[in-house]
Short mmCIF file of C-alpha atoms in Angstrom, two decimals:
data_model
loop_
_atom_site.label_atom_id
_atom_site.label_comp_id
_atom_site.label_asym_id
_atom_site.label_seq_id
_atom_site.Cartn_x
_atom_site.Cartn_y
_atom_site.Cartn_z
CA MET A 253 13.67 0.23 4.33
CA GLY A 254 14.57 1.49 7.80
CA LEU A 255 12.33 0.34 10.66
CA LYS A 256 12.14 1.02 14.37
CA LYS A 257 12.03 -1.66 17.01
CA GLU A 258 10.32 -1.15 20.35
CA ASP A 259 13.61 -0.08 21.92
CA ALA A 260 13.92 2.61 19.23
CA GLU A 261 17.04 0.96 17.80
CA SER A 262 17.22 1.54 14.06
CA TYR A 263 18.00 -1.35 11.77
CA ASP A 264 17.97 -2.20 8.08
CA VAL A 265 15.60 -4.70 6.55
CA ILE A 266 17.10 -6.54 3.60
CA ALA A 267 15.04 -8.61 1.16
CA PRO A 268 16.48 -11.93 -0.05
CA SER A 269 16.18 -10.91 -3.74
CA THR A 270 15.40 -7.92 -5.95
CA ASP A 271 12.04 -9.51 -6.81
CA ASP A 272 11.10 -9.75 -3.14
CA ALA A 273 12.26 -6.19 -2.43
CA PHE A 274 10.12 -4.86 -5.29
CA LEU A 275 7.04 -6.85 -4.28
CA TYR A 276 7.25 -5.84 -0.60
CA HIS A 277 7.55 -2.14 -1.48
CA ILE A 278 4.75 -2.13 -4.05
CA PHE A 279 2.45 -4.24 -1.86
CA PHE A 280 2.64 -1.90 1.13
CA GLN A 281 2.28 1.21 -1.05
CA LEU A 282 -0.86 -0.25 -2.62
CA LEU A 283 -2.22 -1.24 0.79
CA ALA A 284 -1.71 2.27 2.16
CA LEU A 285 -3.62 4.06 -0.62
CA PRO A 286 -7.24 3.05 0.08
CA VAL A 287 -6.78 3.34 3.84
CA ALA A 288 -5.27 6.83 3.56
CA LEU A 289 -8.01 7.95 1.18
CA LYS A 290 -10.78 6.86 3.56
CA ASN A 291 -9.27 8.48 6.63
CA LYS A 292 -7.89 11.98 6.14
CA LYS A 293 -6.25 11.93 9.58
CA ILE A 294 -3.84 9.20 8.55
CA LYS A 295 -0.34 10.41 7.79
CA GLU A 296 2.65 8.66 6.28
CA GLU A 297 4.22 7.98 9.67
CA HIS A 298 1.05 6.16 10.86
CA LEU A 299 1.17 3.83 7.87
CA ALA A 300 4.91 3.35 8.28
CA ASN A 301 4.36 2.25 11.87
CA ALA A 302 1.75 -0.30 10.81
CA THR A 303 4.01 -1.64 8.05
CA ALA A 304 7.01 -1.86 10.39
CA LYS A 305 4.94 -3.85 12.88
CA VAL A 306 3.94 -6.37 10.20
CA ILE A 307 7.53 -6.75 8.93
CA HIS A 308 8.99 -7.06 12.41
CA THR A 309 6.33 -9.50 13.63
CA HIS A 310 5.92 -11.76 10.62
CA ALA A 311 8.61 -11.29 7.97
CA LEU A 312 12.05 -11.25 9.61
CA ASP A 313 14.14 -14.33 9.01
CA GLY A 314 17.57 -13.76 10.51
CA LYS A 315 20.15 -11.14 11.41
CA VAL A 316 22.69 -10.03 8.80
CA TYR A 317 25.85 -7.94 8.78
CA ALA A 318 27.29 -6.19 5.76
CA ILE A 319 29.83 -3.56 4.75
CA PRO A 320 28.67 -1.33 1.88
CA GLY A 321 30.97 0.44 -0.56
CA GLU A 322 34.76 0.39 -0.36
CA VAL A 323 36.12 -1.80 2.40
CA LYS A 324 39.22 -1.13 4.46
CA PRO A 325 40.94 -3.98 6.34
CA GLU A 326 40.01 -2.49 9.72
CA ASP A 327 36.32 -2.45 8.69
CA LEU A 328 36.08 -6.21 8.33
CA GLU A 329 35.49 -6.76 12.03
CA HIS A 330 33.05 -3.87 12.29
CA PRO A 331 30.26 -4.17 9.68
CA THR A 332 28.47 -0.86 9.14
CA ILE A 333 25.08 -2.41 8.31
CA ASN A 334 23.31 -4.17 11.14
CA GLY A 335 19.98 -5.53 9.99
CA TYR A 336 17.62 -8.40 9.34
CA LEU A 337 16.91 -10.52 6.29
CA THR A 338 13.25 -10.96 5.42
CA LYS A 339 11.56 -14.13 4.33
CA LYS A 340 10.52 -14.39 0.70
CA PHE A 341 7.47 -12.32 -0.23
CA ASP A 342 5.30 -15.36 -0.99
CA GLU A 343 6.21 -16.97 2.33
CA VAL A 344 4.76 -13.99 4.19
CA ILE A 345 2.12 -12.38 1.97
CA ASN A 346 -0.15 -15.32 1.19
CA GLU A 347 -3.78 -16.25 1.74
CA ASP A 348 -3.11 -18.31 4.88
CA ASN A 349 -1.29 -15.42 6.56
CA ILE A 350 -3.46 -12.49 5.45
CA PRO A 351 -5.87 -12.57 8.46
CA LYS A 352 -3.04 -12.31 10.99
CA LEU A 353 -1.13 -9.80 8.86
CA ALA A 354 -4.23 -7.59 8.72
CA LYS A 355 -4.69 -7.89 12.49
CA THR A 356 -1.08 -6.83 13.10
CA TRP A 357 -1.29 -3.96 10.61
CA VAL A 358 -4.42 -2.57 12.27
CA GLU A 359 -2.74 -2.91 15.68
CA GLY A 360 0.16 -0.87 14.30
CA LEU A 361 -2.27 1.89 13.28
CA ARG A 362 -3.90 1.88 16.70
CA GLU A 363 -0.52 2.14 18.41
CA ALA A 364 0.07 5.23 16.26
CA GLY A 365 -3.27 6.68 17.41
CA ILE A 366 -5.41 5.81 14.38
CA TYR A 367 -8.72 4.02 14.98
CA GLY A 368 -11.71 3.13 12.81
CA VAL A 369 -9.89 0.87 10.33
CA SER A 370 -11.27 -2.67 10.52
CA GLU A 371 -9.30 -5.87 10.12
CA GLU A 372 -11.88 -7.14 7.62
CA GLU A 373 -11.39 -4.26 5.20
CA VAL A 374 -7.61 -4.48 5.52
CA GLU A 375 -7.80 -8.19 4.66
CA GLN A 376 -9.63 -7.29 1.44
CA TYR A 377 -7.14 -4.55 0.63
CA MET A 378 -4.26 -6.96 1.23
CA ARG A 379 -5.67 -9.54 -1.17
CA LYS A 380 -6.14 -6.89 -3.83
CA ALA A 381 -2.72 -5.33 -3.21
CA ARG A 382 -1.01 -8.72 -3.47
CA GLU A 383 -2.76 -9.47 -6.76
CA ILE A 384 -1.89 -6.09 -8.29
CA ALA A 385 1.70 -6.09 -7.00
CA LYS A 386 2.28 -9.40 -8.78
CA LYS A 387 0.67 -8.04 -11.95
CA ILE A 388 2.79 -4.88 -11.86
CA LYS A 389 5.98 -6.90 -11.45
CA LYS A 390 5.05 -9.24 -14.31
CA ASP A 391 4.05 -6.45 -16.71
CA LEU A 392 6.97 -4.15 -15.93
CA HIS A 393 9.80 -6.55 -15.22
CA GLY A 394 8.87 -10.00 -16.47
CA ASP A 395 10.73 -12.83 -14.81
CA ARG A 396 13.22 -10.77 -12.85
CA VAL A 397 13.61 -7.33 -11.29
CA SER A 398 17.11 -5.91 -11.74
CA THR A 399 19.00 -3.79 -9.23
CA HIS A 400 18.67 -0.91 -11.71
CA ASP A 401 14.88 -1.20 -11.49
CA LEU A 402 15.00 -0.72 -7.73
CA GLY A 403 17.19 2.39 -7.94
CA LYS A 404 18.20 4.48 -4.97
CA GLU A 405 14.64 5.19 -3.87
CA ASN A 406 11.89 2.76 -2.97
CA PRO A 407 10.10 1.54 -6.10
CA MET A 408 7.07 3.77 -6.68
CA ILE A 409 3.74 2.43 -7.86
CA TRP A 410 3.46 5.42 -10.24
CA SER A 411 5.77 3.56 -12.60
CA ALA A 412 2.81 1.21 -13.18
CA LEU A 413 0.28 3.67 -14.59
CA ASN A 414 0.08 1.70 -17.82
CA VAL A 415 -0.86 -1.53 -16.01
CA GLU A 416 -4.62 -1.78 -16.53
CA GLU A 417 -5.32 -3.56 -13.23
CA PHE A 418 -3.58 -0.73 -11.37
CA ARG A 419 -5.57 1.92 -13.22
CA GLN A 420 -8.76 0.00 -12.41
CA PHE A 421 -7.75 -0.07 -8.74
CA LEU A 422 -7.16 3.70 -8.73
CA ALA A 423 -10.58 4.32 -10.23
CA GLU A 424 -12.29 2.03 -7.72
CA ILE A 425 -10.71 3.54 -4.62
CA SER A 426 -11.51 7.01 -5.96
CA GLY A 427 -15.19 6.17 -5.88
CA LYS A 428 -16.23 4.73 -9.22
CA LYS A 429 -15.87 1.14 -10.33
CA ILE A 430 -15.19 0.78 -14.03
CA GLU A 431 -17.64 -1.51 -15.76
CA ALA A 432 -16.65 -3.80 -18.57
CA LYS A 433 -16.84 -2.17 -21.98
CA LYS A 434 -20.08 -2.84 -23.80
CA PRO A 435 -19.75 -4.32 -27.29
CA LYS A 436 -20.37 -1.86 -30.11
CA SER A 437 -23.79 -2.13 -31.71
CA THR A 438 -23.86 -3.57 -35.21
CA THR A 439 -27.20 -1.94 -36.07
CA VAL A 440 -27.55 1.51 -37.62
CA LYS A 441 -29.99 2.56 -34.90
CA GLY A 442 -27.67 1.34 -32.20
CA ALA A 443 -24.70 3.09 -33.77
CA VAL A 444 -26.60 6.38 -33.92
CA ARG A 445 -27.65 6.01 -30.28
CA GLN A 446 -24.07 5.33 -29.20
CA LYS A 447 -22.87 8.36 -31.15
CA LYS A 448 -25.41 10.57 -29.43
CA GLU A 449 -24.48 9.16 -26.02
CA LYS A 450 -20.81 9.80 -26.70
CA LYS A 451 -21.52 13.34 -27.82
CA GLY A 452 -23.80 14.18 -24.92
CA THR A 453 -21.95 12.29 -22.17
CA PRO A 454 -18.24 11.62 -22.75
CA GLU A 455 -18.16 8.55 -20.50
CA THR A 456 -14.56 7.76 -21.39
CA VAL A 457 -13.50 11.17 -20.06
CA LYS A 458 -15.45 10.59 -16.81
CA LEU A 459 -13.81 7.22 -16.28
CA GLU A 460 -10.34 8.53 -17.06
CA ALA A 461 -10.90 11.48 -14.71
CA GLN A 462 -11.72 8.97 -11.95
CA LYS A 463 -8.45 7.14 -12.57
CA LEU A 464 -6.50 10.39 -12.55
CA LEU A 465 -8.16 11.38 -9.28
CA GLY A 466 -6.83 8.16 -7.79
CA ILE A 467 -3.35 9.03 -9.03
CA LEU A 468 -3.61 12.54 -7.60
CA SER A 469 -4.78 11.17 -4.25
CA GLY A 470 -1.79 8.86 -4.20
CA LEU A 471 0.54 11.77 -4.89
CA LYS A 472 -1.09 13.66 -2.03
CA PHE A 473 -0.39 10.66 0.23
CA ALA A 474 3.25 10.82 -0.94
CA SER A 475 3.29 14.51 0.11
CA TYR A 476 3.74 15.50 -3.54
CA SER A 477 7.42 14.56 -3.39
CA SER A 478 9.37 15.70 -6.44
CA ASP A 479 10.31 12.12 -7.34
CA ALA A 480 6.69 10.92 -7.15
CA VAL A 481 5.39 13.84 -9.22
CA LYS A 482 8.18 13.50 -11.78
CA ASN A 483 7.49 9.78 -12.13
CA ALA A 484 3.75 10.38 -12.50
CA VAL A 485 4.30 13.02 -15.20
CA LYS A 486 6.66 10.73 -17.09
CA ASN A 487 4.14 7.91 -17.17
CA LEU A 488 1.24 10.19 -18.04
CA GLU A 489 3.29 11.43 -21.00
CA LEU A 490 3.77 7.81 -22.09
CA GLU A 491 0.00 7.38 -21.95
CA VAL A 492 -0.41 10.47 -24.16
CA GLU A 493 1.97 8.89 -26.67
CA ARG A 494 -0.15 5.76 -26.69
CA LEU A 495 -3.38 7.71 -27.14
CA SER A 496 -1.78 9.77 -29.91
CA GLU A 497 -1.60 6.68 -32.09
CA ASN A 498 -5.32 7.36 -32.72
CA PRO A 499 -5.48 11.14 -32.21
CA VAL A 500 -8.96 11.77 -33.65
CA GLU A 501 -10.59 9.04 -31.60
CA ASN A 502 -8.73 9.98 -28.40
CA LEU A 503 -8.64 13.78 -28.73
CA GLU A 504 -10.66 14.45 -25.55
CA LEU A 505 -8.49 12.12 -23.47
CA ILE A 506 -5.26 13.59 -24.88
CA CYS A 507 -6.44 17.07 -23.90
CA LEU A 508 -7.37 15.84 -20.42
CA TYR A 509 -3.97 14.25 -19.90
CA TYR A 510 -2.13 17.35 -21.08
CA LEU A 511 -4.10 19.56 -18.70
CA VAL A 512 -3.26 17.29 -15.77
CA ILE A 513 0.41 17.00 -16.78
CA ARG A 514 0.78 20.77 -16.99
CA ALA A 515 -0.96 21.23 -13.63
CA LEU A 516 1.41 18.73 -11.98
CA GLU A 517 4.44 20.41 -13.52
CA ARG A 518 3.27 23.78 -12.15
CA GLY A 519 2.52 22.28 -8.75
CA ASP A 520 -1.13 23.26 -9.09
CA PHE A 521 -2.44 20.12 -7.38
CA GLU A 522 -5.63 21.75 -6.10
CA GLY A 523 -6.46 23.00 -9.58
CA ALA A 524 -5.93 19.53 -11.03
CA GLU A 525 -8.17 18.01 -8.36
CA GLU A 526 -10.97 20.51 -9.00
CA LEU A 527 -10.79 19.90 -12.75
CA LEU A 528 -10.93 16.12 -12.36
CA LYS A 529 -13.79 16.25 -9.87
CA SER A 530 -15.85 18.41 -12.22
CA LEU A 531 -15.19 16.10 -15.17
CA SER A 532 -15.89 12.93 -13.20
CA GLY A 533 -19.22 14.20 -11.91
CA ARG A 534 -18.17 14.19 -8.26
#
């Protein structure tokens, strides 16, 4: 991740491990989503400035020098990477530090010309983002993130669409908190009532539309980059595969996912948004 210091000198920030690199990237992506959704004036560069200020102020550990790729003898005295090593993720992003991290992040937004974001709400977002980032890492990568998992681009949160806590988060920031599933009624009367409710009001479709709206909003924040859209489509297709294990029960959701997938593939983001808003009742 390239950052800018106050003197405009560019430098590289290098995490001490693949796990830390993954967690830092996912954490700040998750943190940016709810803030960007609440304030339409916020652009990617505003959020990048806030993140850079937090990293530069609180996370840097020491200066490093490195020579990437093939090395010639004359290169040994002139490293081509001039950067800083960060502290471990847990050393920086923890409960004790969150108040001052939030303060710095908001200051970074204000320096970029964005006001109206409170330190208190950012503290709450940071706690949630830390929790979900850890969950995403555990569910996707287990004990260790490999260099292959990081790839050439920053890890994208869209690879975590099958992590339930992330889907819940998307639904919540899109405007509708998902309630715990009610147990199925064991009485005939209750079963009939539930059947009627399902027929008249497909609540599962509404909830899933809310989640998909969150995903679409995140893609909008990522400027609908080809990599982000491609990753989202791939993971939505995986979700269709999962739903297809019970096709009769999940027919409505399968149709919904296919419509959204096709819209993303065509680049019809406005059409997808209108569809999801109508289905979610917004």
